[in-house]
CSV table of C-alpha atoms in Angstrom, one decimal:
chain,number,residue,atom,x,y,z
A,1,MET,CA,-23.6,13.3,-4.3
A,2,LYS,CA,-21.9,16.7,-4.1
A,3,ASP,CA,-19.8,18.1,-6.9
A,4,PRO,CA,-16.1,17.1,-6.3
A,5,HIS,CA,-15.0,20.8,-6.7
A,6,TYR,CA,-17.1,21.6,-3.6
A,7,PHE,CA,-14.8,19.5,-1.5
A,8,LEU,CA,-11.7,20.6,-3.5
A,9,ASN,CA,-12.5,24.3,-3.0
A,10,GLY,CA,-13.3,23.7,0.7
A,11,LEU,CA,-9.9,21.9,1.1
A,12,VAL,CA,-8.0,24.7,-0.7
A,13,ASN,CA,-9.7,27.4,1.3
A,14,ASN,CA,-9.2,25.5,4.6
A,15,ASN,CA,-13.0,25.5,5.3
A,16,GLU,CA,-13.2,23.6,8.6
A,17,ARG,CA,-16.8,22.4,8.1
A,18,ILE,CA,-16.0,20.9,4.6
A,19,VAL,CA,-12.8,19.3,5.9
A,20,ARG,CA,-14.8,17.7,8.7
A,21,GLU,CA,-17.3,16.5,6.1
A,22,ILE,CA,-14.4,15.0,4.0
A,23,TYR,CA,-13.2,13.1,7.1
A,24,LYS,CA,-16.8,11.9,7.9
A,25,ASN,CA,-17.4,10.7,4.3
A,26,SER,CA,-14.0,9.1,3.6
A,27,PHE,CA,-11.8,8.3,6.6
A,28,ARG,CA,-13.6,5.1,7.6
A,29,GLN,CA,-13.0,3.5,4.1
A,30,VAL,CA,-9.3,4.5,4.2
A,31,LEU,CA,-8.9,3.1,7.7
A,32,SER,CA,-10.4,-0.1,6.6
A,33,PHE,CA,-8.2,-0.4,3.6
A,34,ILE,CA,-5.0,0.3,5.5
A,35,SER,CA,-6.0,-1.9,8.4
A,36,ASN,CA,-6.6,-4.8,6.0
A,37,ASN,CA,-3.2,-4.1,4.4
A,38,ARG,CA,-0.7,-4.4,7.3
A,39,GLY,CA,-1.4,-0.9,8.7
A,40,GLN,CA,-2.6,0.7,11.9
A,41,ARG,CA,-4.9,3.6,12.8
A,42,THR,CA,-1.9,5.9,13.1
A,43,ASP,CA,-0.8,4.9,9.6
A,44,ALA,CA,-4.3,5.7,8.3
A,45,ASP,CA,-4.3,9.1,10.0
A,46,ASP,CA,-0.9,9.9,8.4
A,47,ILE,CA,-1.8,8.7,4.9
A,48,PHE,CA,-5.2,10.5,5.0
A,49,GLN,CA,-3.4,13.7,6.0
A,50,LYS,CA,-0.7,13.3,3.3
A,51,ALA,CA,-3.4,12.6,0.6
A,52,LEU,CA,-5.3,15.8,1.6
A,53,MET,CA,-2.1,17.8,1.5
A,54,GLN,CA,-1.2,16.3,-1.8
A,55,ILE,CA,-4.5,17.2,-3.3
A,56,MET,CA,-4.4,20.7,-1.8
A,57,VAL,CA,-0.9,21.4,-3.0
A,58,ARG,CA,-1.7,20.1,-6.4
A,59,ALA,CA,-4.9,22.3,-6.7
A,60,LYS,CA,-3.0,25.4,-5.6
A,61,THR,CA,-0.1,24.9,-8.0
A,62,ARG,CA,-2.2,24.2,-11.1
A,63,PRO,CA,-6.0,23.6,-11.5
A,64,PHE,CA,-7.2,20.1,-12.4
A,65,SER,CA,-10.5,18.4,-12.6
A,66,ILE,CA,-11.8,15.3,-10.8
A,67,ASN,CA,-13.7,13.0,-13.1
A,68,SER,CA,-15.1,10.9,-10.3
A,69,SER,CA,-16.5,11.6,-6.9
A,70,PHE,CA,-14.1,13.4,-4.5
A,71,GLU,CA,-14.3,10.4,-2.2
A,72,ALA,CA,-13.2,8.0,-4.9
A,73,PHE,CA,-10.4,10.4,-5.9
A,74,LEU,CA,-9.2,10.7,-2.3
A,75,PHE,CA,-9.4,7.0,-1.7
A,76,VAL,CA,-7.3,6.2,-4.8
A,77,SER,CA,-4.8,8.8,-3.6
A,78,CYS,CA,-4.7,7.2,-0.2
A,79,LYS,CA,-4.3,3.7,-1.7
A,80,ASN,CA,-1.4,4.9,-3.9
A,81,LEU,CA,0.3,6.6,-0.9
A,82,TRP,CA,-0.1,3.5,1.3
A,83,ARG,CA,1.3,1.1,-1.4
A,84,ARG,CA,4.2,3.5,-1.8
A,85,GLU,CA,4.7,3.5,1.9
A,86,LEU,CA,4.7,-0.3,2.1
A,87,ASN,CA,7.2,-0.5,-0.7
A,88,LYS,CA,9.4,2.0,1.0
A,89,LYS,CA,9.3,0.0,4.3
A,90,LYS,CA,10.1,-3.2,2.4
A,91,ARG,CA,13.2,-1.6,0.9
A,92,GLU,CA,14.3,-0.2,4.2
A,93,VAL,CA,14.0,-3.6,5.9
A,94,THR,CA,15.8,-5.6,3.1
A,95,ASN,CA,18.4,-3.0,2.3
A,96,ASP,CA,21.4,-3.1,4.7
A,97,GLN,CA,23.0,0.0,3.2
A,98,VAL,CA,22.6,3.5,4.4
A,99,ILE,CA,19.1,4.8,3.7
A,100,GLU,CA,18.6,8.3,2.4
A,101,HIS,CA,15.7,9.8,4.2
A,102,ILE,CA,13.5,11.8,1.8
A,103,THR,CA,12.4,15.2,3.0
A,104,GLU,CA,8.7,15.7,3.6
A,105,GLU,CA,8.5,18.3,0.7
A,106,ARG,CA,10.2,15.9,-1.7
A,107,ASP,CA,8.0,13.1,-0.6
A,108,LEU,CA,4.9,15.2,-1.2
A,109,ALA,CA,6.1,16.3,-4.6
A,110,LEU,CA,6.8,12.6,-5.6
A,111,SER,CA,3.4,11.5,-4.5
A,112,VAL,CA,1.7,14.3,-6.5
A,113,LEU,CA,3.7,13.3,-9.6
A,114,GLU,CA,2.8,9.6,-9.0
A,115,GLN,CA,-0.9,10.6,-8.8
A,116,GLU,CA,-0.7,12.6,-12.0
A,117,ARG,CA,1.0,9.6,-13.8
A,118,TRP,CA,-1.7,7.3,-12.5
A,119,GLU,CA,-4.5,9.6,-13.7
A,120,PHE,CA,-2.8,10.0,-17.1
A,121,PHE,CA,-2.6,6.2,-17.4
A,122,GLN,CA,-6.3,5.8,-16.5
A,123,GLU,CA,-7.2,8.5,-19.1
A,124,LYS,CA,-5.4,6.6,-21.8
A,125,LEU,CA,-6.8,3.3,-20.7
A,126,LYS,CA,-10.3,4.6,-21.3
A,127,LEU,CA,-9.4,5.4,-25.0
A,128,ILE,CA,-8.8,1.8,-26.0
A,129,SER,CA,-11.6,-0.6,-26.9
A,130,ASP,CA,-13.9,-2.0,-24.2
A,131,ASN,CA,-12.6,-5.5,-24.9
A,132,CYS,CA,-9.0,-4.4,-24.4
A,133,GLN,CA,-9.9,-2.5,-21.2
A,134,GLN,CA,-11.5,-5.7,-19.9
A,135,VAL,CA,-8.6,-7.9,-20.8
A,136,LEU,CA,-6.0,-5.5,-19.3
A,137,LYS,CA,-7.9,-4.9,-16.1
A,138,GLN,CA,-8.0,-8.7,-15.6
A,139,VAL,CA,-4.2,-8.9,-16.3
A,140,PHE,CA,-3.6,-6.0,-13.9
A,141,SER,CA,-5.5,-7.7,-11.2
A,142,LYS,CA,-3.2,-10.7,-11.6
A,143,MET,CA,-5.8,-13.1,-13.0
A,144,SER,CA,-4.3,-16.1,-14.8
A,145,TYR,CA,-4.6,-16.3,-18.6
A,146,LYS,CA,-6.6,-19.5,-18.2
A,147,ASP,CA,-9.2,-17.7,-16.0
A,148,ILE,CA,-9.3,-14.7,-18.4
A,149,ALA,CA,-10.0,-17.1,-21.3
A,150,GLU,CA,-12.8,-18.7,-19.4
A,151,ARG,CA,-14.3,-15.4,-18.2
A,152,LEU,CA,-14.1,-13.6,-21.5
A,153,GLY,CA,-14.9,-16.6,-23.8
A,154,TYR,CA,-11.6,-16.9,-25.6
A,155,ASN,CA,-10.6,-20.3,-27.0
A,156,SER,CA,-7.3,-20.6,-25.3
A,157,GLU,CA,-4.6,-19.0,-23.1
A,158,ASN,CA,-2.6,-18.4,-26.2
A,159,VAL,CA,-5.4,-16.3,-27.7
A,160,VAL,CA,-5.5,-14.3,-24.5
A,161,ARG,CA,-1.7,-13.8,-24.6
A,162,GLN,CA,-2.0,-12.4,-28.2
A,163,ARG,CA,-4.8,-10.2,-27.2
A,164,VAL,CA,-2.9,-8.8,-24.1
A,165,PHE,CA,0.1,-8.1,-26.4
A,166,LYS,CA,-2.0,-6.2,-28.9
A,167,CYS,CA,-3.9,-4.3,-26.2
A,168,LYS,CA,-0.7,-3.3,-24.3
A,169,THR,CA,0.9,-2.2,-27.6
A,170,LYS,CA,-2.1,0.0,-28.4
A,171,LEU,CA,-2.1,1.5,-24.9
A,172,VAL,CA,1.6,2.2,-25.0
A,173,GLU,CA,1.2,3.9,-28.4
A,174,LEU,CA,-1.5,6.1,-27.0
A,175,ILE,CA,0.5,7.0,-24.0
A,176,LYS,CA,3.8,7.7,-25.9
A,177,SER,CA,2.1,9.8,-28.6
A,178,ASP,CA,0.8,12.3,-26.0
A,179,MET,CA,3.0,15.3,-25.2
A,180,LYS,CA,2.0,15.0,-21.5
A,181,TYR,CA,3.8,11.6,-21.4
A,182,LEU,CA,7.1,13.4,-22.1
A,183,GLN,CA,6.4,16.0,-19.4
A,184,LEU,CA,5.6,13.3,-16.8
A,185,LYS,CA,8.5,11.2,-17.9
A,186,GLU,CA,11.0,14.0,-17.6
A,187,ILE,CA,10.2,14.9,-14.0
């Protein structure tokens, strides 16, 4: 596996060979995800391009590090963009009022901010205990308290509820005590 910065630098420097390698390594997985989540090939093409642009713009505006493989980072970016797109379509369909069309630049800026917030959240999630991480990941994946109790060996759903409350409280404390939270919140 290549260093994520190899791909990041290739993207920023518009290295055609590296960009082709990124497509070869990652596009199929993104296409599969979008196809399985109410999307088409053209949607996957658009989302993949937006994600690459988002990463490139972000790298050019301020350096950052990728703590996973480049492919995983790109895939998460694509997933977040696609979910955002689905939410936007849902609002457009159900909202009978005039819809303000967001400019491409503003949309890109919002997606970069969203990605930064997601990474900040993931960073803080890693700081809580392993047990809390397990409990919250189960909750985030919409698993029932009953199933969590069985899977993690808790006595009852009530014990799980208490644990979830304590873990969420600890996570929120970690997030709010970091100055970066205020910066990301303000924007």
